C-alpha cells in the first residue's frame, strides 16, 4: 500500500494531483531516509565506523569519509539514539572508536578534511585544512557524553570521550585542544572553496569550546574549562564582526581570499543558518530568533527566489541552495539546505510554544506575519513589543503558522525526491530532478533532523 503511495507521489512533479497528506509521506520517508543513510555506514572493506559522504564513485566521486559530513550525520544518529534506538547507540560507539583512530592518523593536522574508506588520510590535492571538522566532531561527542553521564556511564565517558590527560588520548579532549589552539587560523570553508575566516567554522569552534568547557567542569577538569571558556569568549567577539550594517546580514567569510573559481561578492550564504542549527541555542548570537540571524536567513531565501526557475512556482517552500553565485553542477538547490529551512521554522515554533514570554522585535513580527501569509493561516496583529506568549490565541496562531511554513519545505523535498525516496545532494534548478552525488548521507541526516524538530514542535504545540 504505502509503497504505491510513495511511488505515485514521486512522479507527481507538478501539478500535484490530490495527494494523501504529507504526514503519510513523511512517515514512510523517515524510515527510507534512515535505511538509506545507514547503508552508507561501514561499506564492505572499509574501516568500521566509516561514513561515506555518498556511494557515488564518479561525477562526483564522494566515496570517502569527510570529517564534517560524518559529524553532522552522526548528530542525527545521536537523535535516534536518544529516542531509544539500540542500533543508533551502537553506531555512535563504533564512531567513537573510528574517530579516535582517525585523529591519530591525522596527527598534528586535525583539519584534514577527508579520508579513504580504509581509514588512511587522503593525500590528493584538496582544500585543506578545514577546521570546522574537529569542532563539529567535538560538539557531537560532548552531547553524547552528556547523554551517557545522565545514564551513569561515567567510566566510558572518561576512558573513551573526555579524559583530562595531556597530551590527549580521548576524542573530545583531542579535538578541543586542537580547536582551542588553532581557531585563530584561516582555513578552507565548509564548501571547500574559499580561504579565510568563516562564520560557520567559527560558530562550530565557539560551540565546541563553550559546551566543552561545561563538560570539563562536570568532569573535574576545571583548569581546562576556564581555558576553553576564555577562548570561546574570544571567538564570540570574532563572530559578531561578521555582521554587515550595510548589507544587513552576516557575511559568510571575512578576509576572504578570492578563489577565482568561486567568486562570492554577495557574501550571503546559507552556511550561517546551518551554523545556528548546529548550535541549538535559544538565546545569544547563534539563536534562530536573533534578529541578525533571522535577517540573514530571510536574505538567503530571497536571493534564491529569482535565480531558480523552480521558484516561479511557490506552491511549496522555496527551493534553497548554498549561495546565490554557486555554480557547482550548474548551481542548484540542495536537499540539506531546503531541509534546513524546515528545521529552522520548526525550532522557532517549538521555542515559542514553550516560552513563558516572547516579546517580538520588528523583524520577528514581520517574519511571523509573512509565515502566516505564505501558508494561508490567520494571525492577529503582530507588532514590535507584543508579548505573544501572553496571548494564548495569538501564540497558537504564530506557532501554527511556523509549522505550516516548515511543512512547505518538506513538501518541496517530497516534490523532487526520487520515486523510491532516495535523495541526492542537489535537485535541478529548473527541472527539479535529483542531481549530483546520489544518496548523500548529509541529505538524509538533514531530513531526519527536520523530522525530529517537527515531532518536538508538535508535542510543544499540542500542550498549548
Ligand atoms: C567544488 C564544490 O563547490 C565543493 O563544494 C566541493 O566540495 C568540491 N568542488 C569538491 O567536489
Ligand atoms: C561538497 C560540499 O560542499 C562539502 O561540504 C561536503 O563535505 C562534500 N561535498 C562531501 O559531501
JSON list of N, CA, C and O in Angstrom, two decimals, residues 19-55:
[
{"chain": "A", "resi": 19, "resn": "UNK", "atom": "N", "xyz": [-3.18, 14.44, -3.21]},
{"chain": "A", "resi": 19, "resn": "UNK", "atom": "CA", "xyz": [-2.22, 13.53, -2.62]},
{"chain": "A", "resi": 19, "resn": "UNK", "atom": "C", "xyz": [-2.64, 13.17, -1.21]},
{"chain": "A", "resi": 19, "resn": "UNK", "atom": "O", "xyz": [-3.29, 13.96, -0.54]},
{"chain": "A", "resi": 20, "resn": "UNK", "atom": "N", "xyz": [-2.28, 11.97, -0.78]},
{"chain": "A", "resi": 20, "resn": "UNK", "atom": "CA", "xyz": [-2.52, 11.67, 0.63]},
{"chain": "A", "resi": 20, "resn": "UNK", "atom": "C", "xyz": [-1.71, 12.67, 1.40]},
{"chain": "A", "resi": 20, "resn": "UNK", "atom": "O", "xyz": [-0.76, 13.24, 0.87]},
{"chain": "A", "resi": 21, "resn": "UNK", "atom": "N", "xyz": [-2.07, 12.91, 2.62]},
{"chain": "A", "resi": 21, "resn": "UNK", "atom": "CA", "xyz": [-1.42, 14.06, 3.24]},
{"chain": "A", "resi": 21, "resn": "UNK", "atom": "C", "xyz": [0.06, 13.84, 3.51]},
{"chain": "A", "resi": 21, "resn": "UNK", "atom": "O", "xyz": [0.58, 12.73, 3.52]},
{"chain": "A", "resi": 22, "resn": "UNK", "atom": "N", "xyz": [0.71, 14.94, 3.73]},
{"chain": "A", "resi": 22, "resn": "UNK", "atom": "CA", "xyz": [2.15, 14.96, 3.92]},
{"chain": "A", "resi": 22, "resn": "UNK", "atom": "C", "xyz": [2.59, 13.98, 5.01]},
{"chain": "A", "resi": 22, "resn": "UNK", "atom": "O", "xyz": [3.62, 13.33, 4.89]},
{"chain": "A", "resi": 23, "resn": "UNK", "atom": "N", "xyz": [1.76, 13.90, 6.03]},
{"chain": "A", "resi": 23, "resn": "UNK", "atom": "CA", "xyz": [2.06, 13.02, 7.16]},
{"chain": "A", "resi": 23, "resn": "UNK", "atom": "C", "xyz": [2.40, 11.59, 6.71]},
{"chain": "A", "resi": 23, "resn": "UNK", "atom": "O", "xyz": [3.36, 10.99, 7.19]},
{"chain": "A", "resi": 24, "resn": "UNK", "atom": "N", "xyz": [1.60, 11.06, 5.81]},
{"chain": "A", "resi": 24, "resn": "UNK", "atom": "CA", "xyz": [1.81, 9.69, 5.34]},
{"chain": "A", "resi": 24, "resn": "UNK", "atom": "C", "xyz": [3.16, 9.58, 4.66]},
{"chain": "A", "resi": 24, "resn": "UNK", "atom": "O", "xyz": [3.94, 8.66, 4.91]},
{"chain": "A", "resi": 25, "resn": "UNK", "atom": "N", "xyz": [3.43, 10.55, 3.81]},
{"chain": "A", "resi": 25, "resn": "UNK", "atom": "CA", "xyz": [4.71, 10.52, 3.09]},
{"chain": "A", "resi": 25, "resn": "UNK", "atom": "C", "xyz": [5.88, 10.66, 4.07]},
{"chain": "A", "resi": 25, "resn": "UNK", "atom": "O", "xyz": [6.87, 9.93, 3.97]},
{"chain": "A", "resi": 26, "resn": "UNK", "atom": "N", "xyz": [5.75, 11.57, 5.00]},
{"chain": "A", "resi": 26, "resn": "UNK", "atom": "CA", "xyz": [6.85, 11.79, 5.94]},
{"chain": "A", "resi": 26, "resn": "UNK", "atom": "C", "xyz": [7.16, 10.53, 6.74]},
{"chain": "A", "resi": 26, "resn": "UNK", "atom": "O", "xyz": [8.32, 10.21, 6.98]},
{"chain": "A", "resi": 27, "resn": "UNK", "atom": "N", "xyz": [6.09, 9.85, 7.14]},
{"chain": "A", "resi": 27, "resn": "UNK", "atom": "CA", "xyz": [6.30, 8.62, 7.90]},
{"chain": "A", "resi": 27, "resn": "UNK", "atom": "C", "xyz": [7.07, 7.58, 7.11]},
{"chain": "A", "resi": 27, "resn": "UNK", "atom": "O", "xyz": [8.02, 6.98, 7.60]},
{"chain": "A", "resi": 28, "resn": "UNK", "atom": "N", "xyz": [6.63, 7.38, 5.87]},
{"chain": "A", "resi": 28, "resn": "UNK", "atom": "CA", "xyz": [7.31, 6.41, 5.02]},
{"chain": "A", "resi": 28, "resn": "UNK", "atom": "C", "xyz": [8.73, 6.87, 4.73]},
{"chain": "A", "resi": 28, "resn": "UNK", "atom": "O", "xyz": [9.69, 6.11, 4.81]},
{"chain": "A", "resi": 29, "resn": "UNK", "atom": "N", "xyz": [8.85, 8.14, 4.45]},
{"chain": "A", "resi": 29, "resn": "UNK", "atom": "CA", "xyz": [10.15, 8.68, 4.06]},
{"chain": "A", "resi": 29, "resn": "UNK", "atom": "C", "xyz": [11.14, 8.66, 5.23]},
{"chain": "A", "resi": 29, "resn": "UNK", "atom": "O", "xyz": [12.34, 8.52, 5.01]},
{"chain": "A", "resi": 30, "resn": "UNK", "atom": "N", "xyz": [10.64, 8.77, 6.44]},
{"chain": "A", "resi": 30, "resn": "UNK", "atom": "CA", "xyz": [11.53, 8.74, 7.60]},
{"chain": "A", "resi": 30, "resn": "UNK", "atom": "C", "xyz": [12.28, 7.41, 7.64]},
{"chain": "A", "resi": 30, "resn": "UNK", "atom": "O", "xyz": [13.50, 7.38, 7.83]},
{"chain": "A", "resi": 31, "resn": "UNK", "atom": "N", "xyz": [11.56, 6.31, 7.42]},
{"chain": "A", "resi": 31, "resn": "UNK", "atom": "CA", "xyz": [12.29, 5.05, 7.51]},
{"chain": "A", "resi": 31, "resn": "UNK", "atom": "C", "xyz": [13.14, 4.81, 6.28]},
{"chain": "A", "resi": 31, "resn": "UNK", "atom": "O", "xyz": [14.21, 4.21, 6.36]},
{"chain": "A", "resi": 32, "resn": "UNK", "atom": "N", "xyz": [12.69, 5.32, 5.14]},
{"chain": "A", "resi": 32, "resn": "UNK", "atom": "CA", "xyz": [13.53, 5.22, 3.93]},
{"chain": "A", "resi": 32, "resn": "UNK", "atom": "C", "xyz": [14.85, 5.97, 4.15]},
{"chain": "A", "resi": 32, "resn": "UNK", "atom": "O", "xyz": [15.94, 5.47, 3.88]},
{"chain": "A", "resi": 33, "resn": "UNK", "atom": "N", "xyz": [14.74, 7.17, 4.68]},
{"chain": "A", "resi": 33, "resn": "UNK", "atom": "CA", "xyz": [15.93, 8.00, 4.91]},
{"chain": "A", "resi": 33, "resn": "UNK", "atom": "C", "xyz": [16.89, 7.32, 5.88]},
{"chain": "A", "resi": 33, "resn": "UNK", "atom": "O", "xyz": [18.10, 7.29, 5.66]},
{"chain": "A", "resi": 34, "resn": "UNK", "atom": "N", "xyz": [16.30, 6.76, 6.93]},
{"chain": "A", "resi": 34, "resn": "UNK", "atom": "CA", "xyz": [17.14, 6.07, 7.91]},
{"chain": "A", "resi": 34, "resn": "UNK", "atom": "C", "xyz": [17.87, 4.88, 7.28]},
{"chain": "A", "resi": 34, "resn": "UNK", "atom": "O", "xyz": [19.08, 4.72, 7.44]},
{"chain": "A", "resi": 35, "resn": "UNK", "atom": "N", "xyz": [17.13, 4.08, 6.55]},
{"chain": "A", "resi": 35, "resn": "UNK", "atom": "CA", "xyz": [17.72, 2.90, 5.92]},
{"chain": "A", "resi": 35, "resn": "UNK", "atom": "C", "xyz": [18.82, 3.29, 4.94]},
{"chain": "A", "resi": 35, "resn": "UNK", "atom": "O", "xyz": [19.91, 2.72, 4.93]},
{"chain": "A", "resi": 36, "resn": "UNK", "atom": "N", "xyz": [18.52, 4.29, 4.13]},
{"chain": "A", "resi": 36, "resn": "UNK", "atom": "CA", "xyz": [19.49, 4.67, 3.10]},
{"chain": "A", "resi": 36, "resn": "UNK", "atom": "C", "xyz": [20.71, 5.37, 3.70]},
{"chain": "A", "resi": 36, "resn": "UNK", "atom": "O", "xyz": [21.81, 5.24, 3.20]},
{"chain": "A", "resi": 37, "resn": "UNK", "atom": "N", "xyz": [20.48, 6.08, 4.78]},
{"chain": "A", "resi": 37, "resn": "UNK", "atom": "CA", "xyz": [21.63, 6.72, 5.44]},
{"chain": "A", "resi": 37, "resn": "UNK", "atom": "C", "xyz": [22.53, 5.63, 6.05]},
{"chain": "A", "resi": 37, "resn": "UNK", "atom": "O", "xyz": [23.74, 5.64, 5.85]},
{"chain": "A", "resi": 38, "resn": "UNK", "atom": "N", "xyz": [21.93, 4.70, 6.76]},
{"chain": "A", "resi": 38, "resn": "UNK", "atom": "CA", "xyz": [22.73, 3.64, 7.39]},
{"chain": "A", "resi": 38, "resn": "UNK", "atom": "C", "xyz": [23.43, 2.76, 6.35]},
{"chain": "A", "resi": 38, "resn": "UNK", "atom": "O", "xyz": [24.46, 2.16, 6.64]},
{"chain": "A", "resi": 39, "resn": "UNK", "atom": "N", "xyz": [22.86, 2.69, 5.16]},
{"chain": "A", "resi": 39, "resn": "UNK", "atom": "CA", "xyz": [23.50, 1.89, 4.10]},
{"chain": "A", "resi": 39, "resn": "UNK", "atom": "C", "xyz": [24.86, 2.48, 3.72]},
{"chain": "A", "resi": 39, "resn": "UNK", "atom": "O", "xyz": [25.70, 1.80, 3.13]},
{"chain": "A", "resi": 40, "resn": "UNK", "atom": "N", "xyz": [25.09, 3.74, 4.05]},
{"chain": "A", "resi": 40, "resn": "UNK", "atom": "CA", "xyz": [26.38, 4.38, 3.73]},
{"chain": "A", "resi": 40, "resn": "UNK", "atom": "C", "xyz": [27.41, 4.19, 4.84]},
{"chain": "A", "resi": 40, "resn": "UNK", "atom": "O", "xyz": [28.51, 4.72, 4.75]},
{"chain": "A", "resi": 41, "resn": "UNK", "atom": "N", "xyz": [27.03, 3.50, 5.90]},
{"chain": "A", "resi": 41, "resn": "UNK", "atom": "CA", "xyz": [27.94, 3.32, 7.03]},
{"chain": "A", "resi": 41, "resn": "UNK", "atom": "C", "xyz": [28.76, 2.04, 6.83]},
{"chain": "A", "resi": 41, "resn": "UNK", "atom": "O", "xyz": [28.21, 1.01, 6.44]},
{"chain": "A", "resi": 42, "resn": "UNK", "atom": "N", "xyz": [30.03, 2.11, 7.15]},
{"chain": "A", "resi": 42, "resn": "UNK", "atom": "CA", "xyz": [30.91, 0.94, 7.11]},
{"chain": "A", "resi": 42, "resn": "UNK", "atom": "C", "xyz": [30.70, 0.07, 5.87]},
{"chain": "A", "resi": 42, "resn": "UNK", "atom": "O", "xyz": [30.35, -1.10, 5.99]},
{"chain": "A", "resi": 43, "resn": "UNK", "atom": "N", "xyz": [30.91, 0.61, 4.67]},
{"chain": "A", "resi": 43, "resn": "UNK", "atom": "CA", "xyz": [30.74, -0.21, 3.46]},
{"chain": "A", "resi": 43, "resn": "UNK", "atom": "C", "xyz": [31.77, -1.34, 3.44]},
{"chain": "A", "resi": 43, "resn": "UNK", "atom": "O", "xyz": [32.78, -1.26, 4.15]},
{"chain": "A", "resi": 44, "resn": "UNK", "atom": "N", "xyz": [31.50, -2.39, 2.63]},
{"chain": "A", "resi": 44, "resn": "UNK", "atom": "CA", "xyz": [32.39, -3.54, 2.59]},
{"chain": "A", "resi": 44, "resn": "UNK", "atom": "C", "xyz": [33.85, -3.13, 2.40]},
{"chain": "A", "resi": 44, "resn": "UNK", "atom": "O", "xyz": [34.16, -2.28, 1.56]},
{"chain": "A", "resi": 45, "resn": "UNK", "atom": "N", "xyz": [34.72, -3.72, 3.19]},
{"chain": "A", "resi": 45, "resn": "UNK", "atom": "CA", "xyz": [36.14, -3.46, 3.03]},
{"chain": "A", "resi": 45, "resn": "UNK", "atom": "C", "xyz": [36.62, -2.20, 3.72]},
{"chain": "A", "resi": 45, "resn": "UNK", "atom": "O", "xyz": [37.81, -1.87, 3.68]},
{"chain": "A", "resi": 46, "resn": "UNK", "atom": "N", "xyz": [35.72, -1.46, 4.35]},
{"chain": "A", "resi": 46, "resn": "UNK", "atom": "CA", "xyz": [36.13, -0.21, 4.99]},
{"chain": "A", "resi": 46, "resn": "UNK", "atom": "C", "xyz": [36.45, -0.43, 6.45]},
{"chain": "A", "resi": 46, "resn": "UNK", "atom": "O", "xyz": [36.15, -1.48, 7.02]},
{"chain": "A", "resi": 47, "resn": "UNK", "atom": "N", "xyz": [37.07, 0.58, 7.05]},
{"chain": "A", "resi": 47, "resn": "UNK", "atom": "CA", "xyz": [37.26, 0.52, 8.50]},
{"chain": "A", "resi": 47, "resn": "UNK", "atom": "C", "xyz": [35.89, 0.74, 9.16]},
{"chain": "A", "resi": 47, "resn": "UNK", "atom": "O", "xyz": [35.17, 1.67, 8.80]},
{"chain": "A", "resi": 48, "resn": "UNK", "atom": "N", "xyz": [35.50, -0.12, 10.10]},
{"chain": "A", "resi": 48, "resn": "UNK", "atom": "CA", "xyz": [34.19, 0.04, 10.75]},
{"chain": "A", "resi": 48, "resn": "UNK", "atom": "C", "xyz": [34.04, 1.44, 11.34]},
{"chain": "A", "resi": 48, "resn": "UNK", "atom": "O", "xyz": [34.95, 1.95, 11.99]},
{"chain": "A", "resi": 49, "resn": "UNK", "atom": "N", "xyz": [32.90, 2.06, 11.07]},
{"chain": "A", "resi": 49, "resn": "UNK", "atom": "CA", "xyz": [32.67, 3.42, 11.54]},
{"chain": "A", "resi": 49, "resn": "UNK", "atom": "C", "xyz": [32.79, 4.44, 10.42]},
{"chain": "A", "resi": 49, "resn": "UNK", "atom": "O", "xyz": [32.38, 5.59, 10.57]},
{"chain": "A", "resi": 50, "resn": "UNK", "atom": "N", "xyz": [33.33, 4.00, 9.28]},
{"chain": "A", "resi": 50, "resn": "UNK", "atom": "CA", "xyz": [33.41, 4.89, 8.11]},
{"chain": "A", "resi": 50, "resn": "UNK", "atom": "C", "xyz": [32.01, 5.31, 7.68]},
{"chain": "A", "resi": 50, "resn": "UNK", "atom": "O", "xyz": [31.12, 4.47, 7.58]},
{"chain": "A", "resi": 51, "resn": "UNK", "atom": "N", "xyz": [31.85, 6.59, 7.44]},
{"chain": "A", "resi": 51, "resn": "UNK", "atom": "CA", "xyz": [30.58, 7.07, 6.90]},
{"chain": "A", "resi": 51, "resn": "UNK", "atom": "C", "xyz": [30.88, 7.66, 5.53]},
{"chain": "A", "resi": 51, "resn": "UNK", "atom": "O", "xyz": [31.59, 8.65, 5.41]},
{"chain": "A", "resi": 52, "resn": "UNK", "atom": "N", "xyz": [30.35, 7.00, 4.51]},
{"chain": "A", "resi": 52, "resn": "UNK", "atom": "CA", "xyz": [30.56, 7.53, 3.17]},
{"chain": "A", "resi": 52, "resn": "UNK", "atom": "C", "xyz": [29.77, 8.82, 3.03]},
{"chain": "A", "resi": 52, "resn": "UNK", "atom": "O", "xyz": [28.61, 8.89, 3.45]},
{"chain": "A", "resi": 53, "resn": "UNK", "atom": "N", "xyz": [30.38, 9.81, 2.39]},
{"chain": "A", "resi": 53, "resn": "UNK", "atom": "CA", "xyz": [29.59, 11.01, 2.09]},
{"chain": "A", "resi": 53, "resn": "UNK", "atom": "C", "xyz": [28.46, 10.61, 1.16]},
{"chain": "A", "resi": 53, "resn": "UNK", "atom": "O", "xyz": [27.32, 11.03, 1.33]},
{"chain": "A", "resi": 54, "resn": "UNK", "atom": "N", "xyz": [28.80, 9.75, 0.20]},
{"chain": "A", "resi": 54, "resn": "UNK", "atom": "CA", "xyz": [27.81, 9.23, -0.74]},
{"chain": "A", "resi": 54, "resn": "UNK", "atom": "C", "xyz": [28.44, 8.01, -1.39]},
{"chain": "A", "resi": 54, "resn": "UNK", "atom": "O", "xyz": [29.67, 7.94, -1.53]},
{"chain": "A", "resi": 55, "resn": "UNK", "atom": "N", "xyz": [27.63, 7.05, -1.85]},
{"chain": "A", "resi": 55, "resn": "UNK", "atom": "CA", "xyz": [28.22, 5.90, -2.55]},
{"chain": "A", "resi": 55, "resn": "UNK", "atom": "C", "xyz": [28.69, 6.23, -3.96]},
{"chain": "A", "resi": 55, "resn": "UNK", "atom": "O", "xyz": [29.26, 5.38, -4.64]}
]
